[in-house]
Short mmCIF file of C-alpha atoms in Angstrom, two decimals:
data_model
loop_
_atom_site.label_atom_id
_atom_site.label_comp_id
_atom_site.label_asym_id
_atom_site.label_seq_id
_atom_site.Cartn_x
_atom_site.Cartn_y
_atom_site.Cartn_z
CA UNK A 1 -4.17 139.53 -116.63
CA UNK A 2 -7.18 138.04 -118.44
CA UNK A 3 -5.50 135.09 -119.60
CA UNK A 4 -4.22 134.24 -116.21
CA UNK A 5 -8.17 134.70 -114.48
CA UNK A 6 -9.32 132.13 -117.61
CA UNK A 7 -6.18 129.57 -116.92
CA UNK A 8 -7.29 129.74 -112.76
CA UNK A 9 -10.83 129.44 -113.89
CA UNK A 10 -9.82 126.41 -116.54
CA UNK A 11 -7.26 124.92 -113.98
CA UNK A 12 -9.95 124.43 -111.26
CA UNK A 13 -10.33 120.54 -110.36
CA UNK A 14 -13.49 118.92 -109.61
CA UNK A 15 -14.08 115.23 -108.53
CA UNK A 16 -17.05 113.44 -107.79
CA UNK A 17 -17.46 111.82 -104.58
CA UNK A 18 -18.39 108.26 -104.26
CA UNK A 19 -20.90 108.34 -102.11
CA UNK A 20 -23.27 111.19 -102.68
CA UNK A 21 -22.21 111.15 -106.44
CA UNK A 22 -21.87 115.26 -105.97
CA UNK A 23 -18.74 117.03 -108.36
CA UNK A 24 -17.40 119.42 -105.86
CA UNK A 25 -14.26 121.12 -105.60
CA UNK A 26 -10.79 119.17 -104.63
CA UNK A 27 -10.87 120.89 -101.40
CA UNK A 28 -13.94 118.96 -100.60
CA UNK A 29 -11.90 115.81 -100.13
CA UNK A 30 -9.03 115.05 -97.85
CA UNK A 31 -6.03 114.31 -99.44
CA UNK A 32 -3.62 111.56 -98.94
CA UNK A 33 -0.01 112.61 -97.81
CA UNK A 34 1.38 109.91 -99.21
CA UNK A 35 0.30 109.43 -102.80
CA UNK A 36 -1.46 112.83 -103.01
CA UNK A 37 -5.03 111.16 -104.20
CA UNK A 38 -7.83 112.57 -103.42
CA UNK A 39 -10.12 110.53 -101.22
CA UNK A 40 -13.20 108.69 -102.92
CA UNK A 41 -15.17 110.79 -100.79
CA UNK A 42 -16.29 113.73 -100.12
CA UNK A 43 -15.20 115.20 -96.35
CA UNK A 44 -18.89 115.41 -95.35
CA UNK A 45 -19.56 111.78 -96.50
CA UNK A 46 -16.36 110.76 -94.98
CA UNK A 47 -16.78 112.07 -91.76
CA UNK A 48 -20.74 110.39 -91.72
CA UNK A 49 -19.28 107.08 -92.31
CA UNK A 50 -16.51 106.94 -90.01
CA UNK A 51 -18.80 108.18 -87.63
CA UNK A 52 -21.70 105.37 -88.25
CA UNK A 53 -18.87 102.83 -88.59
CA UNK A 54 -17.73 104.09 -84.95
CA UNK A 55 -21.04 104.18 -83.48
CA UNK A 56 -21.79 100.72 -85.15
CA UNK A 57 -19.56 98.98 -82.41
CA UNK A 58 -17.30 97.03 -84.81
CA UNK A 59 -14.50 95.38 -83.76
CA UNK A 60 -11.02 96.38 -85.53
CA UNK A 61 -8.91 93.33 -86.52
CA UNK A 62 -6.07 92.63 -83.14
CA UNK A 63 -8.23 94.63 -80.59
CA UNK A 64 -10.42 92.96 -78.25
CA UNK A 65 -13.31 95.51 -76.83
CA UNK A 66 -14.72 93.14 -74.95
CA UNK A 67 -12.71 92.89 -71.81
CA UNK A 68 -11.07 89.46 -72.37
CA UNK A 69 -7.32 89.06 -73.21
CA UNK A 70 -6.75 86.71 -76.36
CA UNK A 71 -4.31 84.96 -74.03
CA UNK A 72 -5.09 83.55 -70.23
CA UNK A 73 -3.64 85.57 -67.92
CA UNK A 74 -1.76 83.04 -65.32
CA UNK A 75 -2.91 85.01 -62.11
CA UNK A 76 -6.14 84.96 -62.87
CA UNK A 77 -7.00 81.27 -63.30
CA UNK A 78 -8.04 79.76 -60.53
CA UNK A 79 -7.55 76.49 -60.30
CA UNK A 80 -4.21 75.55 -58.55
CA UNK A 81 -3.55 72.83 -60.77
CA UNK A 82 -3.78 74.47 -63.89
CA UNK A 83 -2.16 77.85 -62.63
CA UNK A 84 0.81 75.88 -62.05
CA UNK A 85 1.41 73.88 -65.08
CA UNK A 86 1.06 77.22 -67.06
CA UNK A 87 3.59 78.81 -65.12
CA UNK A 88 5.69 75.72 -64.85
CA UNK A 89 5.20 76.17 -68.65
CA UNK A 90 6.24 79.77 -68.99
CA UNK A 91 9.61 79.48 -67.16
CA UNK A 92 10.52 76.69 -69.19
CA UNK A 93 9.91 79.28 -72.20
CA UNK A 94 11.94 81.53 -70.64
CA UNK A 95 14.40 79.44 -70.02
CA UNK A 96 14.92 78.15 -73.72
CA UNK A 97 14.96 81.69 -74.92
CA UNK A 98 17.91 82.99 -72.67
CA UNK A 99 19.64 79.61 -73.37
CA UNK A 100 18.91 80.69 -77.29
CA UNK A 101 20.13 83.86 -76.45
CA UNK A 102 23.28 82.81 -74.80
CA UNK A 103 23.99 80.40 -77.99
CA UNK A 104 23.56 83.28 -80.21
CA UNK A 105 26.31 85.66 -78.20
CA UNK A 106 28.79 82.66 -77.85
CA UNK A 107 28.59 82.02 -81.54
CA UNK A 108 28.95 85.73 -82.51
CA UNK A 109 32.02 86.16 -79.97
CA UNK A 110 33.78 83.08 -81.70
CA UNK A 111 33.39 84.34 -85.12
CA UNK A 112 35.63 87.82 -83.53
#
């Protein structure tokens, strides 16, 4: 019974966080599912971070926080003019991609 206390004892894993440069326990750090890593930091260091990056307002990469679309949105424009070419524009669009579509269905049909 000794032996096995002294392996548990030996076997214990520390890593040192990043951040803080602490050596804590592996249960300190969150674990990827994946590749089973430890993270390079520690949870409490992790968690402060994520929170100041949160609370810092940065935008993440494909989402737009500030209200606007990326793209116009037809029914909001208001000049006549415009509105109309654009959805003059997005029929046509349409149009070429069911006529795409249709092309594609033909062709597979004819190779039955």
């Amino acid at each position: 019974m000794k032996a096995e206390i002294l392996l548990t004892r030996q076997s214990t894993a520390t890593v040192i966080c990043k951040n803080c440069k602490r050596e804590l326990p592996l249960e300190s750090f969150y674990v990827n599912k994946t590749t089973q890593c430890p993270d390079k930091y520690c949870k409490e260091c992790r968690k402060s971070l994520s929170r100041r990056h949160y609370l810092s307002g940065k935008k993440l990469p494909g989402i737009n926080l500030s209200g606007r679309l990326p793209y116009p949105v037809i029914t909001q424009i208001e000049d006549r003019g415009t509105r109309i070419q654009l959805i003059l524009h997005a029929l046509q669009v349409v149009h070429l991609s069911m006529e795409r579509k249709k092309k594609k269905v033909r062709d597979e049909e004819s190779l039955l």
